[in-house]
Each structure stands twice: as structure tokens, then as C-alpha cells.
Amino acid sequence: MRVAEYVNFDAVGLAELVAKGEVTPAELTAAALDAAQTVNGRINAIVETWPADDEPRPGSSPLAGVPFLIKDIGVSMAGRRMELGSRLAAGNIARTDSSLMLRIRHAGLVTFGRTATPELAYSITTEPELYGPTRNPWNPERSAGGSSGGSGAAVAAGVVPVAHATDAAGSLRIPAAYNGLFGLKPTRGRVSMGPDADEVFNGLAVHGGVSRTVRDSAALLDQIRGPEPGDPYFAQQPSRPYAEEVTRDPGSLRIGVLAQAWGGRRTTTPVADALARTVRLLESLGHRVEEVEVDLGAGWEEFVLANARLLAANLAASVDELAAAFGRPIASSTLEPVTLAGYHYGQRVSGAQFVTALTIRNRVARSLARYFATHDILLTPTLPEPPVPLGAYAEGAEALDGVGWIDRLNDRSPFTMPFNVAGTPAMSVPVTADAETGLPIGMQFAAGYGLEGRLFRLAGQLERADPWSGRTPTVWAGDHTGR
């Protein structure tokens, strides 16, 4: 199969071709590698590829035979490197498959490489020193987001139709918005983090994926969801597969709109215009839409400080473990300035401060739950501005301490992290592009705990009413593949 044909199918469509015997998994992987070789030099989304060693049985799942990429953190594949985007872990080889990797294999996905992530996923732009910046396929001078920026760029560029992503502060939804993709952050406890971790960043982090179509993300979540023995959280399993929810009528939903975030920078004009367009579309589909004020449950500075303490304390423990495992120093030779600053700050977080941060996590979760008792959905911009230039996050970062860096990330992405803290599902939907730059703009929809099905129904309806597929990233312009 030629790349020009390959990129016109989503993952479910490719799996259907495999099931019918019209193409083999090996042919699809060859097309994916061809696409990667063509564009990766320009976007730097993939840090390594390898010969696929899985032999899926056609038709064994809705995704069997589809090429797949895993993020360079959070999921281990036996015998393959997982370097966490950091010089501290360079050369690390996973000894065993994680629970998620076993489910990816069982789904029949053909994993042939890993995607770039910022160092230890401690940023929302993917510009690590280890492998260099990942570039946005729509404009290579712009950020692809993070921390799942490599996956976002690879999917947007057509290398794979769906890829693994994680989200602890927006790390899945931000690349989805920056790259014009669909991305849903599942409920806390929906996908196991085991067996080496019971939770990551005290439950802020979850596994998921980014994709070009809603049904691909739904099919992936169907394949990877569910608890493992010993998991600390349990999200009740859905009554039907998420893939079925995508085609169901969501009914008339009560949707609140939050145009300006609780803190951080103000929503820019291009994003505000996209939000207004989204509201009109929702109203035309029969939904009841109204502007709302939402009590976060904490002051913004209090919220940022609590998250800084949770993230940095977890970071410090991880860095100590990695340094001991590889016999490397904890210094500027192994860690980037903002990571090192976060490490030193995390060492100073006291037990009492850590417990207080967890108390604030609880207050935020309870407060947002009260909102969802009266509304079905909360609509916000995913981000207050279109994709920023590469280097924007790093300006003056060497002077920031551990709290200052987390404050900067929350300032750039003030809408996303509250739903990590609350543990509720939230999705980024690509609705339009900035008229001036052509860069994608995403809208975030959040729902109550365990209600991914409601989000998939709404996303499916939006996709059918106003499909966003069909545009071609500029990185492919004039290429011989005919994309």
C-alpha cells in the first residue's frame, strides 16, 4: 500500500482492510515506516523505530494489524528503550511489558516505534535536550505541544492514525489542540498504570491516545480500559463499548461555557472566535448552551502551589530512583534547568505540605463535581491561544524555581489541569483553524466522573455535523507521496 493511500484511512478503516484480506499488517507497517522516513526529518516526532515483532490475527479486534507508536514514557515494551526524554535515563531498556503494553499487543496493534516527550514529561511543549524539539506539522516553527507532542505530530502528519499518549496536566489534550486532532483524557482509574506504579503524580496522570477520528480514540480506549489487580482506583465499566457510543445520539445536553479560565492568560481573539463558532454549532444541534461561572474550589495561586508541590515531590522521587539505577549524577549534565529546579524544590516539600496539597486536590474534585450535578458538559477552549513558537516556554526559564515553572505551564494552559486534579474525563475537539495563521484550534469538553460515553456521543455528533478532516499539514506540501 502506497503512503498516499494509507493516510486516507483511519485506524478502524485500516483494520477493516486487514480483516478482509485486502492488505496485510506488514504492508501497513511498511507504509507507516515510509511516511515516517518522509516527514520525521522535518518534525522530529519519532525518536526510534524497530522491526515490528507482533503478528496480529486479522479481525481479532477493531484495531488488529494497525501500525502504532508508543510514547517514550509511561509504557514499557520488553527489550525496547524507554528513555523518558532525559539524558538521566538514556539507554534504558525495559525488561518487561507493562500492563498497558500487554493490552496494546492483545488489541493487535503493531507497535514499531516510540515518540518524543519532554524530559520526564515535565513540560507541555516537546523540546528536550536529549533529542531536540518536535515540530508542529502545520507550521514547523511552532510547538507540537506536550508532553505527548511526538505522538500528536506523528498522527497529524499521517505516520500513524492513532498513537499512545498520557495526560497529567493536559499532556494529551494540548498536543491534540495544537495538531488538529481528537484526544480524550479518560477518567482516573479507567486505564491501569500497573504493575510498576499504582498511580502517577498522585492520580493526576492517565493513559489515552490521540487520533484523527473520534471512533479511533473510542476503539483504542475500549481495548486498553479496565483495572488490574492492586490498582488504587476503579472506574465503573461502561454499559456498552465506547465505539458504539460514537454513533449514538447524545440527546439535548445542558452545556455551560467558560470562556475565560480561573487563572492564567486571557483567551485570545482567534480562540474566542472559535469558541463562539462552537457555541453556534452546538445550539444548531439542539443543545442548551449558557455562559457559566464555575467554582474551582481553591484560589488560583493556591491551586498552582498545590500542584507544584505534588508534581515536584513526585519528580524528586523519580529522579533519585533513576540516578541510583544508572549511577549518574543529579546535575546539569543529566537534567535540564527546569527539571533540576523542580527536583530541588521537590526535595524541600514537607510531608505536611504534601498532605495539604492532597486536601486541595479533594476540594477541587468536590467543587467540580457540584457543577456536573446541574450541567451535562462544560465547554472551554483547550488553550487560550493557538500553537506558540518553539522556544516560547523556555524564555527566561533558567531563572524559574520549581513553583515558577509550574506557574508558567498553568498560565499557558489554564483550562486543562483542573480536570486532572478532579479525575474527570475531558476531550479536545478540533473545531477550526486560525484564519490568519492556518494553525489548528481545539475546544475542550469535560463531563462528570466516569462519563466518557457522554463525551464520545457528543464528539461523534460534532464530527458528523462539521467534520474537520481533509486538510493537509504544510509539512506534506508538494511531497511526492501525493498526500
mmCIF file with all atom_site columns, N, CA and C in Angstrom, residues 376-411:
data_model
loop_
_atom_site.group_PDB
_atom_site.id
_atom_site.type_symbol
_atom_site.label_atom_id
_atom_site.label_alt_id
_atom_site.label_comp_id
_atom_site.label_asym_id
_atom_site.label_entity_id
_atom_site.label_seq_id
_atom_site.pdbx_PDB_ins_code
_atom_site.Cartn_x
_atom_site.Cartn_y
_atom_site.Cartn_z
_atom_site.occupancy
_atom_site.B_iso_or_equiv
_atom_site.pdbx_formal_charge
_atom_site.auth_seq_id
_atom_site.auth_comp_id
_atom_site.auth_asym_id
_atom_site.auth_atom_id
_atom_site.pdbx_PDB_model_num
ATOM 1   N N  . ASP A 1 376 ? -24.547 18.901 32.088 1.00 0.00 ? 376 ASP A N  1
ATOM 2   C CA . ASP A 1 376 ? -24.025 17.680 31.479 1.00 0.00 ? 376 ASP A CA 1
ATOM 3   C C  . ASP A 1 376 ? -22.582 17.820 31.031 1.00 0.00 ? 376 ASP A C  1
ATOM 4   N N  . ILE A 1 377 ? -22.237 18.994 30.534 1.00 0.00 ? 377 ILE A N  1
ATOM 5   C CA . ILE A 1 377 ? -20.931 19.232 29.904 1.00 0.00 ? 377 ILE A CA 1
ATOM 6   C C  . ILE A 1 377 ? -20.440 20.621 30.294 1.00 0.00 ? 377 ILE A C  1
ATOM 7   N N  . LEU A 1 378 ? -19.141 20.772 30.406 1.00 0.00 ? 378 LEU A N  1
ATOM 8   C CA . LEU A 1 378 ? -18.526 22.099 30.492 1.00 0.00 ? 378 LEU A CA 1
ATOM 9   C C  . LEU A 1 378 ? -17.658 22.296 29.257 1.00 0.00 ? 378 LEU A C  1
ATOM 10  N N  . LEU A 1 379 ? -17.897 23.386 28.543 1.00 0.00 ? 379 LEU A N  1
ATOM 11  C CA . LEU A 1 379 ? -17.137 23.723 27.340 1.00 0.00 ? 379 LEU A CA 1
ATOM 12  C C  . LEU A 1 379 ? -16.177 24.862 27.657 1.00 0.00 ? 379 LEU A C  1
ATOM 13  N N  . THR A 1 380 ? -14.905 24.668 27.316 1.00 0.00 ? 380 THR A N  1
ATOM 14  C CA . THR A 1 380 ? -13.891 25.724 27.429 1.00 0.00 ? 380 THR A CA 1
ATOM 15  C C  . THR A 1 380 ? -12.989 25.641 26.200 1.00 0.00 ? 380 THR A C  1
ATOM 16  N N  . PRO A 1 381 ? -12.219 26.665 25.899 1.00 0.00 ? 381 PRO A N  1
ATOM 17  C CA . PRO A 1 381 ? -11.121 26.445 24.951 1.00 0.00 ? 381 PRO A CA 1
ATOM 18  C C  . PRO A 1 381 ? -10.157 25.422 25.549 1.00 0.00 ? 381 PRO A C  1
ATOM 19  N N  . THR A 1 382 ? -9.531  24.629 24.719 1.00 0.00 ? 382 THR A N  1
ATOM 20  C CA . THR A 1 382 ? -8.485  23.758 25.252 1.00 0.00 ? 382 THR A CA 1
ATOM 21  C C  . THR A 1 382 ? -7.320  24.608 25.735 1.00 0.00 ? 382 THR A C  1
ATOM 22  N N  . LEU A 1 383 ? -6.968  25.588 24.958 1.00 0.00 ? 383 LEU A N  1
ATOM 23  C CA . LEU A 1 383 ? -5.877  26.515 25.270 1.00 0.00 ? 383 LEU A CA 1
ATOM 24  C C  . LEU A 1 383 ? -6.328  27.934 24.952 1.00 0.00 ? 383 LEU A C  1
ATOM 25  N N  . PRO A 1 384 ? -5.773  28.932 25.620 1.00 0.00 ? 384 PRO A N  1
ATOM 26  C CA . PRO A 1 384 ? -6.214  30.302 25.376 1.00 0.00 ? 384 PRO A CA 1
ATOM 27  C C  . PRO A 1 384 ? -5.626  30.931 24.124 1.00 0.00 ? 384 PRO A C  1
ATOM 28  N N  . GLU A 1 385 ? -4.709  30.238 23.449 1.00 0.00 ? 385 GLU A N  1
ATOM 29  C CA . GLU A 1 385 ? -4.067  30.796 22.273 1.00 0.00 ? 385 GLU A CA 1
ATOM 30  C C  . GLU A 1 385 ? -3.708  29.679 21.306 1.00 0.00 ? 385 GLU A C  1
ATOM 31  N N  . PRO A 1 386 ? -3.529  29.997 20.013 1.00 0.00 ? 386 PRO A N  1
ATOM 32  C CA . PRO A 1 386 ? -3.091  28.988 19.048 1.00 0.00 ? 386 PRO A CA 1
ATOM 33  C C  . PRO A 1 386 ? -1.676  28.518 19.358 1.00 0.00 ? 386 PRO A C  1
ATOM 34  N N  . PRO A 1 387 ? -1.171  27.499 18.651 1.00 0.00 ? 387 PRO A N  1
ATOM 35  C CA . PRO A 1 387 ? 0.181   26.978 18.920 1.00 0.00 ? 387 PRO A CA 1
ATOM 36  C C  . PRO A 1 387 ? 1.238   28.080 18.955 1.00 0.00 ? 387 PRO A C  1
ATOM 37  N N  . VAL A 1 388 ? 2.073   28.035 19.984 1.00 0.00 ? 388 VAL A N  1
ATOM 38  C CA . VAL A 1 388 ? 3.077   29.078 20.187 1.00 0.00 ? 388 VAL A CA 1
ATOM 39  C C  . VAL A 1 388 ? 4.362   28.720 19.451 1.00 0.00 ? 388 VAL A C  1
ATOM 40  N N  . PRO A 1 389 ? 5.218   29.710 19.189 1.00 0.00 ? 389 PRO A N  1
ATOM 41  C CA . PRO A 1 389 ? 6.503   29.416 18.543 1.00 0.00 ? 389 PRO A CA 1
ATOM 42  C C  . PRO A 1 389 ? 7.375   28.522 19.412 1.00 0.00 ? 389 PRO A C  1
ATOM 43  N N  . LEU A 1 390 ? 8.193   27.700 18.782 1.00 0.00 ? 390 LEU A N  1
ATOM 44  C CA . LEU A 1 390 ? 9.188   26.924 19.524 1.00 0.00 ? 390 LEU A CA 1
ATOM 45  C C  . LEU A 1 390 ? 10.066  27.880 20.321 1.00 0.00 ? 390 LEU A C  1
ATOM 46  N N  . GLY A 1 391 ? 10.388  27.491 21.529 1.00 0.00 ? 391 GLY A N  1
ATOM 47  C CA . GLY A 1 391 ? 11.219  28.329 22.383 1.00 0.00 ? 391 GLY A CA 1
ATOM 48  C C  . GLY A 1 391 ? 10.451  29.251 23.300 1.00 0.00 ? 391 GLY A C  1
ATOM 49  N N  . ALA A 1 392 ? 9.129   29.396 23.070 1.00 0.00 ? 392 ALA A N  1
ATOM 50  C CA . ALA A 1 392 ? 8.351   30.335 23.879 1.00 0.00 ? 392 ALA A CA 1
ATOM 51  C C  . ALA A 1 392 ? 8.336   29.945 25.352 1.00 0.00 ? 392 ALA A C  1
ATOM 52  N N  . TYR A 1 393 ? 8.269   28.656 25.636 1.00 0.00 ? 393 TYR A N  1
ATOM 53  C CA . TYR A 1 393 ? 8.228   28.210 27.028 1.00 0.00 ? 393 TYR A CA 1
ATOM 54  C C  . TYR A 1 393 ? 9.578   28.389 27.716 1.00 0.00 ? 393 TYR A C  1
ATOM 55  N N  . ALA A 1 394 ? 10.641  28.385 26.945 1.00 0.00 ? 394 ALA A N  1
ATOM 56  C CA . ALA A 1 394 ? 11.985  28.415 27.527 1.00 0.00 ? 394 ALA A CA 1
ATOM 57  C C  . ALA A 1 394 ? 12.483  29.815 27.833 1.00 0.00 ? 394 ALA A C  1
ATOM 58  N N  . GLU A 1 395 ? 11.792  30.844 27.355 1.00 0.00 ? 395 GLU A N  1
ATOM 59  C CA . GLU A 1 395 ? 12.269  32.215 27.547 1.00 0.00 ? 395 GLU A CA 1
ATOM 60  C C  . GLU A 1 395 ? 12.371  32.539 29.039 1.00 0.00 ? 395 GLU A C  1
ATOM 61  N N  . GLY A 1 396 ? 13.586  32.762 29.516 1.00 0.00 ? 396 GLY A N  1
ATOM 62  C CA . GLY A 1 396 ? 13.815  33.094 30.917 1.00 0.00 ? 396 GLY A CA 1
ATOM 63  C C  . GLY A 1 396 ? 13.584  31.956 31.882 1.00 0.00 ? 396 GLY A C  1
ATOM 64  N N  . ALA A 1 397 ? 13.419  30.729 31.363 1.00 0.00 ? 397 ALA A N  1
ATOM 65  C CA . ALA A 1 397 ? 13.090  29.598 32.242 1.00 0.00 ? 397 ALA A CA 1
ATOM 66  C C  . ALA A 1 397 ? 14.218  29.257 33.197 1.00 0.00 ? 397 ALA A C  1
ATOM 67  N N  . GLU A 1 398 ? 15.461  29.584 32.822 1.00 0.00 ? 398 GLU A N  1
ATOM 68  C CA . GLU A 1 398 ? 16.591  29.253 33.697 1.00 0.00 ? 398 GLU A CA 1
ATOM 69  C C  . GLU A 1 398 ? 16.517  29.991 35.026 1.00 0.00 ? 398 GLU A C  1
ATOM 70  N N  . ALA A 1 399 ? 15.714  31.067 35.086 1.00 0.00 ? 399 ALA A N  1
ATOM 71  C CA . ALA A 1 399 ? 15.592  31.831 36.327 1.00 0.00 ? 399 ALA A CA 1
ATOM 72  C C  . ALA A 1 399 ? 14.419  31.372 37.183 1.00 0.00 ? 399 ALA A C  1
ATOM 73  N N  . LEU A 1 400 ? 13.628  30.419 36.688 1.00 0.00 ? 400 LEU A N  1
ATOM 74  C CA . LEU A 1 400 ? 12.439  29.989 37.409 1.00 0.00 ? 400 LEU A CA 1
ATOM 75  C C  . LEU A 1 400 ? 12.777  28.909 38.436 1.00 0.00 ? 400 LEU A C  1
ATOM 76  N N  . ASP A 1 401 ? 12.105  28.960 39.577 1.00 0.00 ? 401 ASP A N  1
ATOM 77  C CA . ASP A 1 401 ? 12.236  27.880 40.544 1.00 0.00 ? 401 ASP A CA 1
ATOM 78  C C  . ASP A 1 401 ? 11.146  26.849 40.281 1.00 0.00 ? 401 ASP A C  1
ATOM 79  N N  . GLY A 1 402 ? 11.010  25.864 41.172 1.00 0.00 ? 402 GLY A N  1
ATOM 80  C CA . GLY A 1 402 ? 10.050  24.798 40.950 1.00 0.00 ? 402 GLY A CA 1
ATOM 81  C C  . GLY A 1 402 ? 8.620   25.265 40.866 1.00 0.00 ? 402 GLY A C  1
ATOM 82  N N  . VAL A 1 403 ? 8.243   26.260 41.656 1.00 0.00 ? 403 VAL A N  1
ATOM 83  C CA . VAL A 1 403 ? 6.893   26.791 41.602 1.00 0.00 ? 403 VAL A CA 1
ATOM 84  C C  . VAL A 1 403 ? 6.725   27.670 40.359 1.00 0.00 ? 403 VAL A C  1
ATOM 85  N N  . GLY A 1 404 ? 7.748   28.424 40.026 1.00 0.00 ? 404 GLY A N  1
ATOM 86  C CA . GLY A 1 404 ? 7.673   29.321 38.874 1.00 0.00 ? 404 GLY A CA 1
ATOM 87  C C  . GLY A 1 404 ? 7.438   28.583 37.567 1.00 0.00 ? 404 GLY A C  1
ATOM 88  N N  . TRP A 1 405 ? 8.049   27.407 37.412 1.00 0.00 ? 405 TRP A N  1
ATOM 89  C CA . TRP A 1 405 ? 7.862   26.637 36.175 1.00 0.00 ? 405 TRP A CA 1
ATOM 90  C C  . TRP A 1 405 ? 6.434   26.105 36.071 1.00 0.00 ? 405 TRP A C  1
ATOM 91  N N  . ILE A 1 406 ? 5.904   25.562 37.164 1.00 0.00 ? 406 ILE A N  1
ATOM 92  C CA . ILE A 1 406 ? 4.533   25.060 37.149 1.00 0.00 ? 406 ILE A CA 1
ATOM 93  C C  . ILE A 1 406 ? 3.550   26.209 36.940 1.00 0.00 ? 406 ILE A C  1
ATOM 94  N N  . ASP A 1 407 ? 3.846   27.362 37.492 1.00 0.00 ? 407 ASP A N  1
ATOM 95  C CA . ASP A 1 407 ? 3.013   28.545 37.266 1.00 0.00 ? 407 ASP A CA 1
ATOM 96  C C  . ASP A 1 407 ? 3.014   28.917 35.783 1.00 0.00 ? 407 ASP A C  1
ATOM 97  N N  . ARG A 1 408 ? 4.170   28.820 35.139 1.00 0.00 ? 408 ARG A N  1
ATOM 98  C CA . ARG A 1 408 ? 4.246   29.137 33.707 1.00 0.00 ? 408 ARG A CA 1
ATOM 99  C C  . ARG A 1 408 ? 3.401   28.152 32.895 1.00 0.00 ? 408 ARG A C  1
ATOM 100 N N  . LEU A 1 409 ? 3.483   26.875 33.218 1.00 0.00 ? 409 LEU A N  1
ATOM 101 C CA . LEU A 1 409 ? 2.707   25.877 32.479 1.00 0.00 ? 409 LEU A CA 1
ATOM 102 C C  . LEU A 1 409 ? 1.213   26.099 32.671 1.00 0.00 ? 409 LEU A C  1
ATOM 103 N N  . ASN A 1 410 ? 0.810   26.405 33.893 1.00 0.00 ? 410 ASN A N  1
ATOM 104 C CA . ASN A 1 410 ? -0.604  26.656 34.139 1.00 0.00 ? 410 ASN A CA 1
ATOM 105 C C  . ASN A 1 410 ? -1.067  27.964 33.516 1.00 0.00 ? 410 ASN A C  1
ATOM 106 N N  . ASP A 1 411 ? -0.181  28.929 33.404 1.00 0.00 ? 411 ASP A N  1
ATOM 107 C CA . ASP A 1 411 ? -0.508  30.192 32.740 1.00 0.00 ? 411 ASP A CA 1
ATOM 108 C C  . ASP A 1 411 ? -0.777  29.949 31.252 1.00 0.00 ? 411 ASP A C  1
#
